[in-house]
Short mmCIF file of C-alpha atoms and ligand atoms in Angstrom, two decimals:
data_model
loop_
_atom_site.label_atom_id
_atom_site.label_comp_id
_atom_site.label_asym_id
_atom_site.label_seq_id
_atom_site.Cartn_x
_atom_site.Cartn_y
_atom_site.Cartn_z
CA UNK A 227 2.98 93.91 56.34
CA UNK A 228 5.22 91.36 56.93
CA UNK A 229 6.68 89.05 54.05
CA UNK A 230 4.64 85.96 54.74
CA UNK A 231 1.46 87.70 56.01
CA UNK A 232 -0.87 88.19 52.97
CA UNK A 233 -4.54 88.86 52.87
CA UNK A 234 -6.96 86.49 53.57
CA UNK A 235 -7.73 84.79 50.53
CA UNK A 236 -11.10 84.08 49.25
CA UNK A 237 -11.77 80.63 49.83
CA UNK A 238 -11.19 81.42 53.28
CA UNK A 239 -14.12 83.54 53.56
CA UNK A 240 -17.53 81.65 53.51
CA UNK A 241 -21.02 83.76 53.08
CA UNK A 242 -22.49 81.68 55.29
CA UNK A 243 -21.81 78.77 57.76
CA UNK A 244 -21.30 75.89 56.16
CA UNK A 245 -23.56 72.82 56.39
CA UNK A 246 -22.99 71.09 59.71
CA UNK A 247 -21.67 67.98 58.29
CA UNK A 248 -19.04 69.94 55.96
CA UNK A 249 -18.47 71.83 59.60
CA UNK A 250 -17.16 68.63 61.07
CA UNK A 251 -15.40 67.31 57.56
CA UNK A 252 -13.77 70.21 56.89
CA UNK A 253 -13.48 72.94 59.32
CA UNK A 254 -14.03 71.82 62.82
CA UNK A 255 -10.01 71.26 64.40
CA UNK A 256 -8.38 71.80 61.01
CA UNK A 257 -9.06 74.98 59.32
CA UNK A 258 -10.04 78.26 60.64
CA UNK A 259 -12.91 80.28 58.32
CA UNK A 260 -14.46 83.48 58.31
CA UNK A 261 -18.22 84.31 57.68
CA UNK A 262 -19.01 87.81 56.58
CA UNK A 263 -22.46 88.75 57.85
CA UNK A 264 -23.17 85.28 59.73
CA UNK A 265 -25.03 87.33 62.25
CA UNK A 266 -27.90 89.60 62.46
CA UNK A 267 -26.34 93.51 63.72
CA UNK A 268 -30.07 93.77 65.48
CA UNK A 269 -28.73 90.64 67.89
CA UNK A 270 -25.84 92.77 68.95
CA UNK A 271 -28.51 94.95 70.66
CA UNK A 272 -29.60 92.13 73.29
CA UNK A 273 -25.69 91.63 74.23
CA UNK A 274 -23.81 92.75 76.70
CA UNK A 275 -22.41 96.54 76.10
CA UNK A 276 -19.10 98.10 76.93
CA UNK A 277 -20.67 99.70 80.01
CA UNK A 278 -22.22 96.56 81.62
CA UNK A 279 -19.38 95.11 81.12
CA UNK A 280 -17.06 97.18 83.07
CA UNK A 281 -20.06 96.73 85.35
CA UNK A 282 -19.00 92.65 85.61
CA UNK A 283 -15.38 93.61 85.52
CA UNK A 284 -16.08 94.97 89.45
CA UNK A 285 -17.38 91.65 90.78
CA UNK A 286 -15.33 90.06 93.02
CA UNK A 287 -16.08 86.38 91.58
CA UNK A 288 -16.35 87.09 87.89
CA UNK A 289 -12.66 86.84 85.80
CA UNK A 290 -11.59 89.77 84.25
CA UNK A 291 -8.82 91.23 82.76
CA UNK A 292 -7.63 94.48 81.48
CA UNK A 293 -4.62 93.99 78.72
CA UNK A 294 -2.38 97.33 77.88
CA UNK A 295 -0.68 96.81 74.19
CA UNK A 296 3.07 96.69 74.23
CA UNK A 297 4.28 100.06 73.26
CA UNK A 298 6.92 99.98 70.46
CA UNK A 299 10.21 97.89 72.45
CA UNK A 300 8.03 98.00 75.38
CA UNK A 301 5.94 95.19 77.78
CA UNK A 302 2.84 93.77 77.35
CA UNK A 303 0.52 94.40 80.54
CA UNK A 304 -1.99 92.42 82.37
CA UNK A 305 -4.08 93.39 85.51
CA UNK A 306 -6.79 90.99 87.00
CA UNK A 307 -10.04 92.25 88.26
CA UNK A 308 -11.82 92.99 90.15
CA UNK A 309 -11.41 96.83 89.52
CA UNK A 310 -12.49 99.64 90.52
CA UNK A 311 -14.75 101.79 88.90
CA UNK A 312 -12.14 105.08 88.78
CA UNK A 313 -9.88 102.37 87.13
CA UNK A 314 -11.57 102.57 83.85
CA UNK A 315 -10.84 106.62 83.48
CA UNK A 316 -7.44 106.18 83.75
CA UNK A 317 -7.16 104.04 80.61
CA UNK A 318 -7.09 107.01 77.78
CA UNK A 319 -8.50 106.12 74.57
CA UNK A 320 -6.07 103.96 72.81
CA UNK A 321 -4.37 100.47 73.25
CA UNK A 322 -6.05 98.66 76.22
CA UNK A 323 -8.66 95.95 76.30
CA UNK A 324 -11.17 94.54 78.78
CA UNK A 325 -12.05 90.98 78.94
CA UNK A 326 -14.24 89.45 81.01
CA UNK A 327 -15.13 85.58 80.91
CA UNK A 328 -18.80 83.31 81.50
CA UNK A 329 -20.08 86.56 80.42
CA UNK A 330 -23.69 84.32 79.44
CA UNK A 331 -24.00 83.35 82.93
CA UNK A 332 -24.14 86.65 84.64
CA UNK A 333 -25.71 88.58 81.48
CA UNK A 334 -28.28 85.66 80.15
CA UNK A 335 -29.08 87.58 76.81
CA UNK A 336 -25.58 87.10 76.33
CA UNK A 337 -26.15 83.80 75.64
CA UNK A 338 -28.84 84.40 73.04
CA UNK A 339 -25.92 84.53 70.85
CA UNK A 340 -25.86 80.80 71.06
CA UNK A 341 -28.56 80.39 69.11
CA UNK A 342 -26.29 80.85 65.84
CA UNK A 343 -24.28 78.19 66.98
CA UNK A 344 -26.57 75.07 67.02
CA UNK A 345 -24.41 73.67 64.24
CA UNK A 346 -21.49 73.60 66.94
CA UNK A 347 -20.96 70.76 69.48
CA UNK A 348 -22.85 73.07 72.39
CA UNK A 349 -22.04 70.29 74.29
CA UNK A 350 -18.41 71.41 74.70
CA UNK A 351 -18.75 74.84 74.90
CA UNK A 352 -17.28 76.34 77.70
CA UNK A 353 -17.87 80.05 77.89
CA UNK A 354 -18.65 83.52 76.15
CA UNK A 355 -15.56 85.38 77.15
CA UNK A 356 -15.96 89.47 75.73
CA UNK A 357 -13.83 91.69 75.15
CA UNK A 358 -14.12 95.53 75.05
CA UNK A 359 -11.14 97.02 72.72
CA UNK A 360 -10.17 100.82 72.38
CA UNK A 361 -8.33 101.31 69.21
CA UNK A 362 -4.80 99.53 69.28
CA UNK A 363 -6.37 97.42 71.84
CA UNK A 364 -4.92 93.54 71.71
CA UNK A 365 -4.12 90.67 73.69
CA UNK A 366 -0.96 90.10 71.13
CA UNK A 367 -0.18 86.97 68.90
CA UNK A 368 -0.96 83.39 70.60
CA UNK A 369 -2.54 80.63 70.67
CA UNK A 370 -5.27 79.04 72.46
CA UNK A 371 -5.67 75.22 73.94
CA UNK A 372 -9.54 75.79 72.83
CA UNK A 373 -11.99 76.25 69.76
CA UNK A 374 -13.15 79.52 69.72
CA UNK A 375 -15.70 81.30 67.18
CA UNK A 376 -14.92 85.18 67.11
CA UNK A 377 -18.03 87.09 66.88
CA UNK A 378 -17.60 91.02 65.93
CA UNK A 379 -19.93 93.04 66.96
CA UNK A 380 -19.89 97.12 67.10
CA UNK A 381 -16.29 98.48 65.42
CA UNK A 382 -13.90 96.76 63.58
CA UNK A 383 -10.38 94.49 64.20
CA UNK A 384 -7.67 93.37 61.95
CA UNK A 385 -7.49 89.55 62.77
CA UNK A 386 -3.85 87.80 61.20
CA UNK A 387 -4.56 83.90 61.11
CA UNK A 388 -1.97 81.32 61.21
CA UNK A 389 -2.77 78.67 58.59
CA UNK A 390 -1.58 75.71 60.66
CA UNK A 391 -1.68 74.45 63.99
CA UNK A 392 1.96 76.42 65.62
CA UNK A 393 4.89 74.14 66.53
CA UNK A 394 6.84 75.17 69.28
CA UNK A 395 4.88 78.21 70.62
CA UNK A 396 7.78 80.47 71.92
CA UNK A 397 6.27 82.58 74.12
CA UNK A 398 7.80 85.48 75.90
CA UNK A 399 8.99 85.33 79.31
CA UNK A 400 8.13 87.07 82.47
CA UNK A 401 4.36 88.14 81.32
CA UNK A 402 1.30 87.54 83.11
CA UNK A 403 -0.33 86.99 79.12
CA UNK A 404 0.44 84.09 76.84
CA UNK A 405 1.94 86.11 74.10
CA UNK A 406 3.99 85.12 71.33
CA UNK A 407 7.47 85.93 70.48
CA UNK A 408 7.39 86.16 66.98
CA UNK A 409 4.51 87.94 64.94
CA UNK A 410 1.79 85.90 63.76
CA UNK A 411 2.84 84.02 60.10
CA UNK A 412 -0.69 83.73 58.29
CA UNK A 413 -3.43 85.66 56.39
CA UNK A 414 -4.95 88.92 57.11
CA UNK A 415 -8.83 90.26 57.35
CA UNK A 416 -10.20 93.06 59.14
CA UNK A 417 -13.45 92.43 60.42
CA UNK A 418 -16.91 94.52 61.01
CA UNK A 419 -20.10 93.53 63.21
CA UNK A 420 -21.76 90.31 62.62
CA UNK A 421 -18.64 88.96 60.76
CA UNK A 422 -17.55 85.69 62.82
CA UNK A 423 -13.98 83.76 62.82
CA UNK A 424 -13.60 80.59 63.64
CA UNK A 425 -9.89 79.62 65.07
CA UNK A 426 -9.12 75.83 65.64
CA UNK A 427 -7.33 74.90 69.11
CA UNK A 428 -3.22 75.71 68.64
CA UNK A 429 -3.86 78.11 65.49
CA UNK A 430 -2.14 81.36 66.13
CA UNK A 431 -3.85 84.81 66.00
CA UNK A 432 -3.51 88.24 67.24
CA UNK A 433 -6.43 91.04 66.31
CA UNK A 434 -6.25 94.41 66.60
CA UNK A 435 -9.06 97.02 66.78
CA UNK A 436 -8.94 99.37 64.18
CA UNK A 437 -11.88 101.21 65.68
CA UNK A 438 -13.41 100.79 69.22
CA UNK A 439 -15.27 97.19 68.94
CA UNK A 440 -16.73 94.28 71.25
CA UNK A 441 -15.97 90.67 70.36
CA UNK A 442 -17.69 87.39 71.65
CA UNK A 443 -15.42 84.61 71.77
CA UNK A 444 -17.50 81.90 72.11
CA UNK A 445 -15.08 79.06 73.28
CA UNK A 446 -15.22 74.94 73.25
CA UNK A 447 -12.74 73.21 75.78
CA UNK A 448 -13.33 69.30 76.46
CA UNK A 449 -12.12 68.02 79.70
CA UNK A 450 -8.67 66.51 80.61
CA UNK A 451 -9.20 62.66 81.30
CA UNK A 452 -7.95 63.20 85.04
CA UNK A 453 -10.98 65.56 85.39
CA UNK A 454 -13.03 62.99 83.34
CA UNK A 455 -11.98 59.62 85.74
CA UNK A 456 -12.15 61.55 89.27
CA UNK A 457 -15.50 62.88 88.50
CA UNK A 458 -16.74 59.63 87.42
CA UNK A 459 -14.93 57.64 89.86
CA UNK A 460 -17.12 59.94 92.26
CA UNK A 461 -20.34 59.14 90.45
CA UNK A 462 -19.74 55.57 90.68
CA UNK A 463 -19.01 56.33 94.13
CA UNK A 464 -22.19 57.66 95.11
CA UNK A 465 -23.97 55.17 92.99
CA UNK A 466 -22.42 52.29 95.22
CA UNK A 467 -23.74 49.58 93.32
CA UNK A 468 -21.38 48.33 90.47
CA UNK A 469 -18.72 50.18 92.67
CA UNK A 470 -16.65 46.24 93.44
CA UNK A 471 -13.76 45.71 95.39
CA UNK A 472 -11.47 44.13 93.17
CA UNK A 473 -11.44 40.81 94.27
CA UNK A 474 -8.43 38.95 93.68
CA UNK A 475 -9.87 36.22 91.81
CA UNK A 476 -7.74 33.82 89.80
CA UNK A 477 -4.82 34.97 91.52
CA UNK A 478 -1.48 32.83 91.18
CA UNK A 479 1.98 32.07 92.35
CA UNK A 480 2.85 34.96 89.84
CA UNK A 481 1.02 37.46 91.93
CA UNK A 482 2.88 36.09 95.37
CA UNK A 483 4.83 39.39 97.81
CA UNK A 484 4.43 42.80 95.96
CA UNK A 485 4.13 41.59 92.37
CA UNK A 486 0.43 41.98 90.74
CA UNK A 487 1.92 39.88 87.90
CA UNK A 488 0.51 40.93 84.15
CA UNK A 489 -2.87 38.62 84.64
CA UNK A 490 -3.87 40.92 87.69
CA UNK A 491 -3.27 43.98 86.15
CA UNK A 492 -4.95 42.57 83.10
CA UNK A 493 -8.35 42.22 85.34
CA UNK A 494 -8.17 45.60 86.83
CA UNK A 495 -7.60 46.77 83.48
CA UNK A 496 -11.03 45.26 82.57
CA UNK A 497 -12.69 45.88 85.55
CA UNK A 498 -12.13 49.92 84.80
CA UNK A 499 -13.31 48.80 80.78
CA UNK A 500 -16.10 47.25 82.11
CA UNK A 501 -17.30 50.59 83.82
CA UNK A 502 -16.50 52.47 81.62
CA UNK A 503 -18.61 50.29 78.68
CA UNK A 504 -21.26 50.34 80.64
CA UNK A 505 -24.71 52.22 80.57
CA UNK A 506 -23.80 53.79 83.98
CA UNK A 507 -20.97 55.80 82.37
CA UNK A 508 -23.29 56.91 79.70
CA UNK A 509 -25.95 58.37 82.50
CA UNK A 510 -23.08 59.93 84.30
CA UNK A 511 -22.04 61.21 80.66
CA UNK A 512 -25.41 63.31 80.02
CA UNK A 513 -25.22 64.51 83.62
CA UNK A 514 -21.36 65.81 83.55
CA UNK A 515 -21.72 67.69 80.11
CA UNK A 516 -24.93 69.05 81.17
CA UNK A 517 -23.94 71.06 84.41
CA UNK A 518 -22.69 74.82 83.77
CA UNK A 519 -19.31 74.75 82.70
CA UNK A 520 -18.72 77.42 85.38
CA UNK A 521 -20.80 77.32 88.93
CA UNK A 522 -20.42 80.67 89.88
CA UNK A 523 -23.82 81.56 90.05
CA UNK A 524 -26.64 79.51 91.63
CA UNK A 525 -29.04 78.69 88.90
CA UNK A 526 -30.12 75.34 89.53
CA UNK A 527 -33.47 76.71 91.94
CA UNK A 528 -36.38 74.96 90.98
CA UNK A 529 -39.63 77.14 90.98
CA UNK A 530 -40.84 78.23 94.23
CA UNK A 531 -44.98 77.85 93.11
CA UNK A 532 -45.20 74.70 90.81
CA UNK A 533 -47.42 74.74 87.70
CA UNK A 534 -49.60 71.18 86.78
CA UNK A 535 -49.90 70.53 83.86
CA UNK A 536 -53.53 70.99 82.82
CA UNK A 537 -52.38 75.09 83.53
CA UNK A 538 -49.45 74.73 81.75
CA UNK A 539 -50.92 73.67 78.42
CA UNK A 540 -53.82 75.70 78.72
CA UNK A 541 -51.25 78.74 78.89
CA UNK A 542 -49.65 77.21 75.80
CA UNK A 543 -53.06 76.89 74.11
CA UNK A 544 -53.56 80.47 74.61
CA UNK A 545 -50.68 80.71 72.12
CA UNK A 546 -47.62 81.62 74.44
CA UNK A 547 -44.69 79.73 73.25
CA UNK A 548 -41.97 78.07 76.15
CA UNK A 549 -38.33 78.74 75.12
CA UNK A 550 -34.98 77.72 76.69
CA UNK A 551 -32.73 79.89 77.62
CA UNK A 552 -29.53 79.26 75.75
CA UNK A 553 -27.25 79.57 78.94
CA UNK A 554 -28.73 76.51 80.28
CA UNK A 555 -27.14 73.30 79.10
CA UNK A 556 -28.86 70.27 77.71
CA UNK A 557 -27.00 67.16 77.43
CA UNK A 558 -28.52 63.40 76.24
CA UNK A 559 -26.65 60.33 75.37
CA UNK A 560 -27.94 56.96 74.53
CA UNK A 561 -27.88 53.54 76.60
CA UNK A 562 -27.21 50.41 74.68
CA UNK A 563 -30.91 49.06 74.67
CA UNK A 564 -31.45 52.90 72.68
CA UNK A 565 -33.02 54.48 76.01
CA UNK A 566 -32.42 58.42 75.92
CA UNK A 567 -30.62 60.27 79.35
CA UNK A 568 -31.46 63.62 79.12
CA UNK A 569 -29.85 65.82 82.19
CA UNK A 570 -30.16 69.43 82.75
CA UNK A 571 -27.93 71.41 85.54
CA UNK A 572 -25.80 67.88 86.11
CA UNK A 573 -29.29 65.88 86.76
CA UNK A 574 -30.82 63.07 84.94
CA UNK A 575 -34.76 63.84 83.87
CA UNK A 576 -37.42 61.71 83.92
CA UNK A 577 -37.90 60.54 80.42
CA UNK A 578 -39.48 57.46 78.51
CA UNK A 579 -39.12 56.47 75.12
CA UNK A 580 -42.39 58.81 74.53
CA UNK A 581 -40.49 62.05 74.89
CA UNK A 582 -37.87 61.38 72.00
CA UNK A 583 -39.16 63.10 69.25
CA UNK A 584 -39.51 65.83 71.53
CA UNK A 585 -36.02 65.75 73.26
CA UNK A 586 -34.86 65.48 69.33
CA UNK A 587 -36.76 68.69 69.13
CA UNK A 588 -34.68 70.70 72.13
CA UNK A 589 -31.60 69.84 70.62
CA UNK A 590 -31.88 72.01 67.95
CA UNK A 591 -34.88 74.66 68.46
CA UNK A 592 -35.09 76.99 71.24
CA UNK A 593 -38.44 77.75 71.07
CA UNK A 594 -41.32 75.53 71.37
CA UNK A 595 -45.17 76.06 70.69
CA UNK A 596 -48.69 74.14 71.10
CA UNK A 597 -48.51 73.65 67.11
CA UNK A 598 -44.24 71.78 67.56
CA UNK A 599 -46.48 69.65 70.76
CA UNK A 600 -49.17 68.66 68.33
CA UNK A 601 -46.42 67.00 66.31
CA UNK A 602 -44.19 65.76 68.60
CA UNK A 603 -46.23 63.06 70.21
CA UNK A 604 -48.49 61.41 72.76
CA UNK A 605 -50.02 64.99 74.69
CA UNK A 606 -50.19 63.79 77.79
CA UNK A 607 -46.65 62.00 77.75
CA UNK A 608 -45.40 65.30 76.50
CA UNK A 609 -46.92 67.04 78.92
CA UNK A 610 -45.70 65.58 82.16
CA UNK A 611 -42.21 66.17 80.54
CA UNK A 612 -42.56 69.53 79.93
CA UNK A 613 -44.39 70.79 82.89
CA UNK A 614 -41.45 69.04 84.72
CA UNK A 615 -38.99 71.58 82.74
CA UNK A 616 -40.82 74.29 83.06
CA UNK A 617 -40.82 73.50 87.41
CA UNK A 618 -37.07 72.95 87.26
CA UNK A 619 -36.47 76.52 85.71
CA UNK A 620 -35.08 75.14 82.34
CA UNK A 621 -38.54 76.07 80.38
CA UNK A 622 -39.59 79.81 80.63
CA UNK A 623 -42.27 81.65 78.83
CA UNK A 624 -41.35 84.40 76.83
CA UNK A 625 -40.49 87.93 78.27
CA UNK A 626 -40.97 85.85 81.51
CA UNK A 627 -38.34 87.01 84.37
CA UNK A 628 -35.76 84.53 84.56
CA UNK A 629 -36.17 83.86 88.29
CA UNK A 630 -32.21 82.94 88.69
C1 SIN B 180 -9.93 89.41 72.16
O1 SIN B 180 -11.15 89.54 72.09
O2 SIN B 180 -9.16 90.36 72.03
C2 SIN B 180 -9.29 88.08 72.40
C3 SIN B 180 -9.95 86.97 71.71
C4 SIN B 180 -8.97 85.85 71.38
O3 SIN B 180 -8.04 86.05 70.67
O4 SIN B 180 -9.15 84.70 71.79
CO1 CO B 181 -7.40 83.78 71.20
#
């Protein structure tokens, strides 16, 4: 063990998640955490296994990677998928890993991992990358530019944790992998299924499996503000209206030949404020965060056979329960006069102030029954909403097929 590498110390491991406002205070970009037992082993059943994932890790559009561990004075190795199959029995047993990403896109149950995470901002979250680890297996020390919860589920990793945000990574040179030059300088646990770590953006850590294992990294990466202004700038685009020319009012001699002198720039500069301030970039807002973070697979069809909603509810009065699949994004923000936008798949739904209590309700429950309607509202109101989500393909009943 290296001199400044000790293990973990207590109050670094929690029993359970902590309460989502001590989340934020405490935890959430500052200090990384472990939770022994945070999830149920029976969820690890619905997940993606080591097979099915070698299964992705043949697809032409979905990432994957397989990373060897440096041998002792050796290199660190990185090939990117697709493979092929005969690939994977050339590995032998030890030191290699498999890592595929927007693993809850092309496995849905994936995703029902999500469900643990309501606490989180799902807002932000990007993807489920997994990783399938023979013993040895490791992507090495480094950091990532995201927050990232590590779920372990079958086998067991030993995880070292930097205790601080790392100043100037040094990583080696010539790699196809973002891996460290020095060891990582932090605490030590070894982890076993259901345990979950949570690593703030920049915080160093390298794990290595102890004894085959899957992890879930479930990952939360905002957008950079030139992603953030050209997609809006498009919105406003298509919107047309509010979309000015700026005008030149007010001008003076200042702004005479090729000078827009400080007042000019001053009402361009509010102009952009302006649009930005206003209710329009707050629509657009619900939209962007609610389209998958990843498009590869088209599952924005709306059902082929549409439902009314006198069928609907009688179906829900027959006690089947609608759910949500936790791959699909919700997203809502709030206009200045307190209206809700809720969007689904990058889309703005038709809402009144009727459906809030029951837009409240999908923000944090997956699941919804004829007893949550009955307390939620106006029936009818709710209704119309509902039926409307169920048509788009973002309400399903259970065990129904997801028709993606
Ligand atoms: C892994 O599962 O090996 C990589 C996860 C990470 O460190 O981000
Ligand atoms: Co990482």
């Amino acid at each position: 063990m290296n001199s400044s590498t000790r293990v973990l110390e207590n109050h670094m491991i929690l029993d359970k998640f902590p309460p989502a406002d001590e989340f934020y205070k405490t935890y959430w970009g500052q200090k990384p955490f472990v939770v022994r037992g945070a999830i149920d082993p029976a969820l690890f059943e619905e997940l993606i296994d080591g097979d099915s994932l070698a299964g992705l890790a043949l697809e032409e559009e979905i990432k994957s990677r397989i990373v060897m561990t440096a041998p002792e004075g050796g290199k660190w190795t990185c090939e990117h998928g697709p493979f092929e199959e005969d690939r994977f029995e050339t590995l032998g047993e030890e030191n290699w890993s498999l890592l595929v990403q927007n693993v809850e896109q092309y496995h849905t149950d994936t995703a029902k991992l999500l469900q643990e995470f309501h606490f989180s901002p799902r807002w932000l979250m990007d993807d489920i990358m997994v990783s399938y680890s023979t013993a040895g297996g490791s992507v090495g020390p480094h950091t990532d530019s995201y927050h990232v919860f590590l779920v372990q589920g079958m086998g067991r990793r030993k995880w070292t944790i930097g205790q601080a945000p790392a100043q100037n990574e040094d990583y080696i040179e010539g790699l196809d992998l973002k891996v460290l030059k020095g060891s990582v300088q932090g605490e030590e646990i070894e982890v076993g299924i259901g345990d979950v770590i949570y690593i703030p953006p920049h915080f160093a850590h390298e794990g290595i499996t102890t004894q085959e294992a899957m992890t879930f990294s479930v990952g939360f990466l905002g957008p950079k503000l030139s992603e953030l202004l050209a997609q809006y700038g498009h919105y406003l685009e298509q919107m047309d209206q509010g979309n000015k020319h700026y005008d030149g009012a007010g001008l003076d001699v200042e702004s005479a030949g090729f000078t827009p002198a400080p007042g000019a720039r001053e009402r361009i500069q509010n102009d952009l404020i302006n649009a930005l301030r206003s209710d329009d970039f707050s629509i657009w807002l619900a939209e962007y965060f609610s389209m998958p973070s990843h498009d590869d697979i088209d599952n924005i069809d709306t059902r082929g056979e549409k439902i009314s909603n006198q069928d609907l509810l009688e179906r829900l009065q027959e006690g089947k329960n609608l759910y949500r699949p936790e791959h699909i994004k919700l997203s809502m923000t709030t206009s200045q006069d307190g209206t809700i936008n809720l969007a689904a798949f990058g889309a703005i739904l038709p809402t009144s102030p009727a459906h809030d209590q029951l837009i409240h309700f999908l923000n944090q429950n997956t699941a919804l029954s004829i007893q949550d309607i009955e307390t939620l509202g106006d029936q009818d109101a709710l209704m119309t909403l509902i039926t409307h989500l169920y048509n788009q393909n973002i309400l399903f009943f259970e065990n129904e097929a997801l028709d993606l």
